[in-house]
CSV table of C-alpha atoms in Angstrom, one decimal:
chain,number,residue,atom,x,y,z
C,1,MET,CA,-16.1,-18.2,4.0
C,2,LEU,CA,-13.2,-16.8,6.1
C,3,ARG,CA,-9.7,-17.4,5.0
C,4,ARG,CA,-7.4,-19.4,7.2
C,5,THR,CA,-4.7,-17.1,8.3
C,6,PRO,CA,-1.5,-17.5,10.4
C,7,TRP,CA,-3.4,-15.8,13.1
C,8,SER,CA,-6.4,-18.2,13.1
C,9,LYS,CA,-5.1,-20.1,16.1
C,10,TYR,CA,-5.5,-16.8,17.9
C,11,GLY,CA,-9.2,-16.3,16.9
C,12,GLY,CA,-8.2,-14.5,13.7
C,13,THR,CA,-6.6,-11.5,15.2
C,14,PRO,CA,-3.0,-11.1,15.9
C,15,PRO,CA,-1.6,-11.6,19.3
C,16,PRO,CA,-0.2,-8.5,21.1
C,17,PHE,CA,3.6,-9.6,20.4
C,18,GLU,CA,2.9,-9.7,16.7
C,19,ILE,CA,1.8,-6.0,16.6
C,20,VAL,CA,4.9,-5.0,18.7
C,21,LYS,CA,7.1,-7.0,16.2
C,22,ALA,CA,5.4,-5.4,13.4
C,23,ARG,CA,5.9,-1.9,14.8
C,24,ASP,CA,9.7,-2.6,15.6
C,25,LEU,CA,10.5,-4.2,12.2
C,26,GLY,CA,8.6,-1.3,10.2
C,27,HIS,CA,10.1,1.5,12.5
C,28,VAL,CA,6.5,2.8,12.8
C,29,PRO,CA,6.4,6.1,14.6
C,30,ASP,CA,4.2,6.3,17.8
C,31,ASP,CA,1.8,8.7,16.2
C,32,ILE,CA,0.6,5.7,14.0
C,33,HIS,CA,-1.7,3.2,15.7
C,34,LEU,CA,-1.7,-0.5,14.8
C,35,SER,CA,-4.4,-2.7,16.1
C,36,PRO,CA,-6.2,-5.8,15.1
C,37,LEU,CA,-9.2,-5.7,12.8
C,38,PRO,CA,-12.2,-5.1,14.8
C,39,ALA,CA,-15.1,-7.5,14.6
C,40,GLY,CA,-17.3,-7.0,11.6
C,41,VAL,CA,-14.6,-5.2,9.5
C,42,ASP,CA,-14.4,-6.4,6.0
C,43,MET,CA,-11.2,-5.2,4.3
C,44,TYR,CA,-12.7,-6.2,0.8
C,45,SER,CA,-15.8,-3.9,1.0
C,46,GLY,CA,-14.4,-1.3,3.5
C,47,LEU,CA,-17.5,-2.1,5.7
C,48,GLY,CA,-16.5,-1.0,9.4
C,49,ILE,CA,-13.2,0.6,8.6
C,50,PRO,CA,-13.1,3.8,10.7
C,51,ALA,CA,-12.8,7.0,8.8
C,52,GLY,CA,-9.0,7.9,8.3
C,53,SER,CA,-7.8,4.3,8.8
C,54,THR,CA,-6.5,1.8,6.3
C,55,ILE,CA,-5.4,-1.8,6.4
C,56,LEU,CA,-1.9,-3.1,5.6
C,57,SER,CA,0.0,-6.2,6.6
C,58,PRO,CA,3.3,-6.2,8.7
C,59,ASP,CA,5.1,-7.0,5.4
C,60,HIS,CA,4.0,-3.6,4.1
C,61,LEU,CA,5.2,-1.9,7.3
C,62,GLU,CA,8.6,-3.1,6.7
C,63,VAL,CA,8.9,-1.2,3.3
C,64,LEU,CA,6.9,1.8,4.0
C,65,SER,CA,7.8,4.9,6.1
C,66,PHE,CA,4.9,7.2,7.5
C,67,PRO,CA,3.5,9.6,6.6
C,68,LEU,CA,3.2,8.4,3.0
C,69,HIS,CA,5.5,10.1,0.6
C,70,PRO,CA,3.1,12.4,-1.7
C,71,MET,CA,4.1,10.3,-4.8
C,72,ILE,CA,2.8,7.0,-3.2
C,73,HIS,CA,-0.4,8.9,-2.1
C,74,LEU,CA,-0.9,10.1,-5.8
C,75,ILE,CA,-0.3,6.6,-7.2
C,76,LEU,CA,-2.9,5.1,-4.9
C,77,PHE,CA,-5.2,7.9,-5.6
C,78,PHE,CA,-4.9,8.0,-9.5
C,79,THR,CA,-4.9,4.1,-9.8
C,80,ASN,CA,-7.9,3.8,-7.4
C,81,THR,CA,-6.0,1.2,-5.4
C,82,HIS,CA,-6.6,0.3,-1.7
C,83,PRO,CA,-3.1,0.1,0.0
C,84,MET,CA,-3.5,-3.4,0.8
C,85,GLN,CA,-4.2,-4.4,-2.8
C,86,LEU,CA,-0.6,-3.7,-3.7
C,87,ASN,CA,1.9,-6.3,-2.7
C,88,PRO,CA,4.9,-5.1,-0.5
C,89,ASN,CA,7.3,-5.4,-3.4
C,90,SER,CA,5.3,-2.7,-5.2
C,91,TYR,CA,6.0,-0.3,-2.3
C,92,LEU,CA,9.6,-1.4,-2.3
C,93,ILE,CA,9.9,-0.5,-6.1
C,94,MET,CA,8.2,2.9,-5.5
C,95,SER,CA,10.6,3.8,-2.5
C,96,THR,CA,13.6,2.7,-4.5
C,97,PHE,CA,12.3,4.8,-7.3
C,98,LEU,CA,12.2,7.9,-5.1
C,99,ALA,CA,15.6,7.1,-3.5
C,100,LEU,CA,17.2,6.9,-6.9
C,101,GLY,CA,15.7,10.3,-7.8
C,102,LEU,CA,17.1,11.8,-4.7
C,103,LYS,CA,20.6,10.3,-5.3
C,104,LEU,CA,20.5,11.6,-8.9
C,105,GLY,CA,19.4,15.0,-7.8
C,106,VAL,CA,16.3,14.8,-9.9
C,107,SER,CA,12.6,15.1,-9.1
C,108,LEU,CA,11.0,12.0,-10.1
C,109,GLY,CA,7.0,12.1,-9.8
C,110,PHE,CA,4.0,9.7,-10.1
C,111,ARG,CA,3.9,10.5,-13.9
C,112,ASP,CA,7.4,9.3,-14.4
C,113,PHE,CA,6.7,6.3,-12.3
C,114,LEU,CA,3.5,5.2,-14.3
C,115,TYR,CA,5.3,5.8,-17.5
C,116,LEU,CA,7.9,3.1,-16.5
C,117,PHE,CA,5.6,0.6,-14.6
C,118,ASP,CA,2.4,-0.9,-15.3
C,119,LEU,CA,-0.2,-2.0,-12.7
C,120,THR,CA,-0.9,-5.9,-13.2
C,121,VAL,CA,-3.0,-8.6,-11.6
C,122,ILE,CA,-0.9,-10.9,-9.5
C,123,LYS,CA,-1.0,-14.3,-11.1
C,124,GLY,CA,-3.7,-16.5,-9.5
C,125,GLU,CA,-5.4,-13.6,-7.7
C,126,THR,CA,-8.3,-11.4,-8.7
C,127,SER,CA,-8.1,-8.5,-6.1
C,128,PHE,CA,-4.3,-8.0,-5.7
C,129,PHE,CA,-1.8,-6.2,-7.9
C,130,ASN,CA,1.7,-5.4,-8.3
C,131,PHE,CA,3.9,-3.1,-10.6
C,132,LYS,CA,5.9,-4.6,-13.4
C,133,PRO,CA,8.1,-2.7,-15.8
C,134,ARG,CA,6.4,-1.8,-19.0
C,135,TYR,CA,7.5,-3.4,-22.3
C,136,ARG,CA,11.0,-1.9,-23.2
C,137,LYS,CA,11.0,0.3,-20.2
C,138,LYS,CA,12.8,-2.0,-17.8
C,139,PHE,CA,14.3,0.5,-15.4
C,140,LEU,CA,14.0,-1.2,-12.0
C,141,SER,CA,12.5,-4.6,-11.1
C,142,LEU,CA,12.3,-6.8,-8.1
C,143,GLY,CA,11.5,-10.5,-7.9
C,144,PRO,CA,8.2,-11.6,-6.3
C,145,SER,CA,8.1,-11.4,-2.5
C,146,ARG,CA,9.0,-14.5,-0.6
C,147,ALA,CA,6.2,-13.6,1.9
C,148,ARG,CA,3.1,-15.3,0.4
C,149,ASP,CA,0.8,-14.7,3.4
C,150,TRP,CA,0.8,-11.0,3.5
C,151,LYS,CA,-2.8,-10.9,2.2
C,152,ASN,CA,-3.9,-13.0,5.2
C,153,ARG,CA,-2.4,-10.8,7.9
C,154,PRO,CA,-4.2,-7.6,8.0
C,155,LEU,CA,-3.7,-4.9,10.6
C,156,LEU,CA,-5.7,-1.6,11.0
C,157,ILE,CA,-3.6,1.4,10.7
C,158,SER,CA,-4.8,4.8,12.0
C,159,GLY,CA,-3.1,8.0,12.9
C,160,ASN,CA,-0.9,10.1,10.6
C,161,TRP,CA,-0.3,7.8,7.9
C,162,LYS,CA,-1.3,9.7,4.8
C,163,ALA,CA,0.8,12.6,3.1
C,164,PRO,CA,-0.4,15.7,4.8
C,165,GLU,CA,0.1,17.8,1.8
C,166,LEU,CA,-2.6,15.7,-0.1
C,167,SER,CA,-5.3,15.3,2.6
C,168,GLN,CA,-7.8,16.4,0.1
C,169,LEU,CA,-7.2,13.4,-2.3
C,170,SER,CA,-8.7,10.4,-0.6
C,171,ILE,CA,-7.2,6.9,-1.0
C,172,PRO,CA,-9.8,4.2,-1.4
C,173,SER,CA,-11.1,2.5,1.8
C,174,ALA,CA,-12.5,-0.6,-0.1
C,175,PHE,CA,-11.3,-2.9,-2.6
C,176,GLY,CA,-12.7,-1.9,-5.9
C,177,PRO,CA,-13.1,-3.6,-9.3
C,178,LYS,CA,-10.0,-3.6,-11.2
C,179,PRO,CA,-8.2,-0.5,-10.6
C,180,GLY,CA,-7.0,1.6,-13.5
C,181,ILE,CA,-5.3,4.9,-14.2
C,182,TYR,CA,-7.6,7.7,-14.2
C,183,LYS,CA,-7.5,10.1,-17.1
C,184,PHE,CA,-6.3,13.4,-15.7
C,185,THR,CA,-5.4,16.8,-16.8
C,186,PHE,CA,-3.4,19.4,-14.9
C,187,ILE,CA,-4.1,23.1,-15.0
C,188,ILE,CA,-1.0,25.3,-14.5
C,189,PHE,CA,-1.7,28.8,-13.2
C,190,LEU,CA,0.9,31.3,-14.0
């Protein structure tokens, strides 16, 4: 069964003025292409999503800048999370975390972020997640987004949206089972 979306009256795809509005509000560069989901694309299974593309809502575009910062790219990779599975506030928290590091003159990375924040399921959902401060690690938190329909307004994003430095690390193109933190080790060459 298809979800009823704000764009249902337009045949399930956003009208052209909505795409222009999303580009303007999000200050999306010209080398990033926004388009409605083509017929037959399933954002949950990843079926029909062109290679090198992803799906995000206009609400995500308002809080993200492109190409993605390497830390955000790493968080999506190591948590095995599709970009649309995180609510827009999660990206706002990540961006604020990065800005705070720049302001303080320190290099905060994804390990610092995952030490302070926990990936949790959004109440009442099964496939969508957000970041919440870990117990006794409250460093930065934002209330839930007022935009409740972000899950129902998908746009296909293509172009130079990924962090170019990390092109070898693929971000999931399909919603997976409950994301988790990969166990990883770093090898340091001297």
